[in-house]
């Protein structure tokens, strides 16, 4: 029996939201810690994180003169923000709820637990200590869920949609974070120490710090961090790695041709990176690259929806007849 | 302190399912009552807590939808089982089959020749006022001549021990998953009592349901594609929909997953493309099934579904229009219908029922509101009814007005002192009122669950057993079948 298109879609979205919640939680925690270290007047602020996590317009609309605390609240628990960690967790749960038969039972319980933590710790206004505790717990439980899925879920169609959602979301997040860091460090703003702090923050928020150190064995320079996060084939949060895994997941799904075609330009973008090799980091070039990549990534997302979660599978003729 | 059944405190004139007046156990309950008597209230309470933990861990929930959010509540369960002796049950079982066979003949007759009206057994006026009668169903002959494939009939027992049918639910009766889960929990709590093998198992239901549904397939294939159609996660019975789909190995679908092709075939959308559906076990209301035919605003249904069903391209269980026979006015005629269609005497009696559409009966009802239960003809779930003895004068006046305005829409019944069963409340076993909902299947053949879902009204003196209104449930044991 084949997987229902709707169930596949909910698994895909559930997986994306889960991954987004975890990544956002880590990014926010890192930012919070860094803000405590930075000298007054430094260029880092919550607004750049808000831009990274993709909810800038709404934020400005809602809060006229936000302080740090309100800004953090907006990212952590604000119901108004569909990208807040708590909102992502809620969306993940609502998606998985209708697919709960497909998930291993313990994984579903852990998803329920995530929402409980979000309710207790993140939805409380203006209690930064509670938020930080909550965000740490969220990251932990998310890791547990990934473990439960890896260890207990059959590698059927459902699992492949789960992977597709996760890999796509990771590529999206990595490129957003890089884009933001490039902006903040461009034009040699601030001291070397400050620049280094920003790039260290990037690595930490993608839990890449330790693996970067092992692999690159050099000081933290923007050039190397960008390289590592885009092209390293062994690090499970790099773009190259996730693109490879996304291709594998897609290939094992029925009739993948259209989606494989849509994936082509992403590989080409990675190849094009070799041209930038050896040069100093050029902010404009990196930003242009990220923009192009993001556009093609969105196309892959659309292709997946069109191929496997269509609104209707009636032929045009049948639709005409029905009207 | 061990439980003293002599001090159990059953109410005078009320039948208790386990304990005879004077404290001795009823036939079939001896082993259970002796076993419980050896335990203390504290030890029982410990087992109750274990059962409640198991229910949370197993995720047995029902959903309450309020203020825009859906809350999953743990299923309320009392660990003390309710027993029925096999000898009595075998008679009840026959009565339930007799009833469902009759109702199906009746529905088929109404939508085709209406012989029952022509013969003067069922009045034209009652048919005219039946909200469950659906015009698009006229002239349809569903497979095997069966319309209602799944029926949940509510049984209650009066003070003298007589079992009555209180109502038949032919639309989308729910509760069977809780019957199955209650048994699993009880086996965990009282494994000792199951060793003798004297309690009839209940767990074959999903297989029987699948068999009933598969028999309706329009295609003669080895494994027809059966799906369960749910309104979605916000429905209070969503747990059950998912549960039954999983146990039958059927897909759980929403209306948006299905579409009807030009050839009037119903398809389900999968990641491999569309695939044909043969049988739909639908758990959404008649009127929501097809926005082209019934409720135009329904977002739950599938455009073209009714036409597909009319042409026999897909089977629907229960068939649309079945609800015409669970109208509470129609209910009053069921004993006559049994005699008419089967030439048999009803095995299980109805609760005496007054029809407000009849002038003399209405006058009686209006004069005796303080001692009657008044029910609207087309509501379920215990909503919109008047319990005369407990209601205020204002409430009774309001109902008198409603009855005069729309007599066809109301019936009245005497308040039954329905039976009780021992229930654990605050570490003590006390009598609480219960009913019983067995589930009856009709396809190629007829089958009845061994027992059913016993519902219990937990507040003292309460007669309302609905889980949405403070009711709990119990495992039901049919005991003593000769081997």
Coordinates of N, CA and C in Angstrom, one line a residue, chain A residues 1-6 8 10 94 97-98 100-101 105 109 157 161 254-255 308 310-315 317-318 321-322, chain B residues 57-59 70 72 225 233-234 238 242 246 249 251-254 257 259-262 268-275 292:
Chain A
X1 N 0.8 -1.2 0.0 CA 0.0 0.0 0.0 C 0.9 1.3 0.0
X2 N 0.5 2.2 -0.7 CA 1.3 3.4 -0.8 C 1.0 4.4 0.2
X3 N 2.0 5.3 0.5 CA 1.8 6.3 1.5 C 0.9 7.4 0.9
X4 N -0.1 7.8 1.8 CA -1.0 8.9 1.3 C -0.2 10.2 1.1
X5 N -0.6 10.9 0.1 CA 0.1 12.1 -0.2 C 0.1 13.1 0.9
X6 N -1.1 13.2 1.6 CA -1.2 14.1 2.7 C -0.3 13.8 3.9
X8 N 2.4 12.1 3.7 CA 3.8 12.4 3.3 C 4.1 13.9 3.5
X10 N 2.7 16.0 5.6 CA 2.8 16.3 7.0 C 4.1 15.9 7.6
X94 N 1.6 19.6 15.4 CA 0.3 19.5 14.7 C 0.5 18.7 13.4
X97 N 1.0 15.0 14.4 CA -0.1 14.4 15.0 C -0.9 13.5 14.0
X98 N -1.1 14.0 12.8 CA -1.8 13.2 11.8 C -1.0 12.1 11.2
X100 N 1.0 10.2 13.2 CA 1.6 9.6 14.4 C 1.7 8.1 14.3
X101 N 0.9 7.5 13.5 CA 1.0 6.0 13.3 C 2.3 5.6 12.5
X105 N 6.5 5.1 18.4 CA 5.7 5.7 19.4 C 6.5 6.6 20.4
X109 N 5.9 10.6 21.5 CA 5.8 11.0 22.9 C 6.8 12.2 23.1
X157 N 8.9 4.8 2.7 CA 8.7 6.1 2.0 C 8.6 7.2 3.1
X161 N 10.7 10.9 3.3 CA 10.1 12.3 3.4 C 10.6 13.1 4.6
X254 N 9.1 7.4 -5.4 CA 8.6 7.0 -6.7 C 8.6 8.2 -7.6
X255 N 9.0 8.0 -8.9 CA 9.0 9.0 -9.9 C 9.7 10.3 -9.5
X308 N 4.8 15.2 -5.2 CA 4.2 14.2 -4.3 C 3.0 14.6 -3.5
X310 N 0.3 16.8 -4.6 CA -0.5 17.7 -5.4 C -1.9 17.9 -4.8
X311 N -2.4 19.0 -5.1 CA -3.8 19.3 -4.6 C -4.8 18.4 -5.2
X312 N -4.5 18.0 -6.5 CA -5.4 17.1 -7.2 C -4.6 16.2 -8.1
X313 N -5.1 15.0 -8.3 CA -4.4 14.2 -9.3 C -5.4 13.9 -10.5
X314 N -6.4 14.7 -10.6 CA -7.3 14.6 -11.7 C -6.6 15.1 -12.9
X315 N -7.0 14.6 -14.1 CA -6.4 15.1 -15.3 C -7.2 16.5 -15.6
X317 N -8.8 17.3 -18.1 CA -10.0 17.0 -18.7 C -11.1 16.7 -17.6
X318 N -10.7 15.9 -16.6 CA -11.6 15.6 -15.6 C -12.0 16.8 -14.7
X321 N -14.6 18.6 -16.7 CA -15.9 17.9 -16.6 C -16.6 18.2 -15.3
X322 N -15.8 18.3 -14.2 CA -16.4 18.4 -12.9 C -17.0 19.8 -12.7
Chain B
X57 N 0.0 6.1 29.3 CA 1.2 5.6 28.5 C 0.8 5.1 27.1
X58 N -0.4 4.4 27.1 CA -0.9 3.9 25.8 C -1.5 5.0 24.9
X59 N -1.6 6.2 25.5 CA -2.1 7.3 24.7 C -3.6 7.1 24.4
X70 N -7.3 21.9 20.7 CA -7.9 20.6 21.0 C -7.0 20.0 22.1
X72 N -6.3 16.7 24.4 CA -6.5 15.3 24.5 C -6.6 14.9 26.0
X225 N -9.5 -2.2 -1.5 CA -8.9 -1.2 -0.8 C -10.0 -0.5 0.1
X233 N -8.4 15.7 13.0 CA -7.8 15.6 14.3 C -8.7 16.3 15.3
X234 N -9.5 17.2 14.9 CA -10.3 18.0 15.9 C -11.6 17.2 16.3
X238 N -11.4 11.1 17.0 CA -10.3 10.9 16.1 C -9.4 9.7 16.6
X242 N -8.3 6.6 14.1 CA -6.9 6.2 13.8 C -6.7 4.8 14.3
X246 N -5.7 1.6 11.9 CA -4.4 0.9 12.1 C -4.6 -0.6 12.3
X249 N -5.4 -2.3 9.2 CA -4.5 -2.1 8.1 C -5.1 -1.3 6.9
X251 N -6.1 2.6 5.3 CA -5.6 4.0 5.3 C -6.6 4.9 6.1
X252 N -6.1 5.8 6.9 CA -7.0 6.8 7.5 C -6.9 8.0 6.6
X253 N -8.1 8.4 6.0 CA -8.0 9.5 5.1 C -9.0 10.6 5.5
X254 N -8.7 11.8 5.0 CA -9.6 12.9 5.1 C -10.2 13.2 3.8
X257 N -8.1 13.9 0.8 CA -7.3 12.9 0.2 C -8.0 12.1 -0.9
X259 N -10.7 11.8 -4.3 CA -11.3 12.5 -5.4 C -12.0 11.5 -6.3
X260 N -13.0 12.0 -7.0 CA -13.8 11.2 -7.8 C -13.5 11.5 -9.3
X261 N -13.1 10.5 -10.0 CA -12.8 10.7 -11.4 C -14.0 10.8 -12.3
X262 N -13.7 11.0 -13.6 CA -14.8 11.2 -14.5 C -15.6 9.9 -14.7
X268 N -7.8 7.6 -4.1 CA -7.0 8.2 -2.9 C -5.7 8.7 -3.5
X269 N -5.3 9.9 -3.1 CA -4.0 10.4 -3.6 C -2.9 9.9 -2.8
X270 N -1.9 9.2 -3.4 CA -0.7 8.7 -2.7 C 0.5 9.3 -3.4
X271 N 1.6 9.1 -2.8 CA 2.9 9.6 -3.4 C 3.2 8.9 -4.7
X272 N 2.6 7.7 -5.0 CA 2.8 7.0 -6.2 C 1.8 7.4 -7.3
X273 N 0.9 8.3 -6.9 CA -0.2 8.6 -7.9 C -1.5 8.2 -7.3
X274 N -2.6 8.3 -8.1 CA -3.9 8.0 -7.5 C -4.2 6.5 -7.5
X275 N -4.9 6.0 -6.5 CA -5.2 4.6 -6.5 C -6.7 4.4 -6.1
X292 N -21.5 18.5 -3.2 CA -22.4 18.7 -4.4 C -23.8 18.4 -4.2

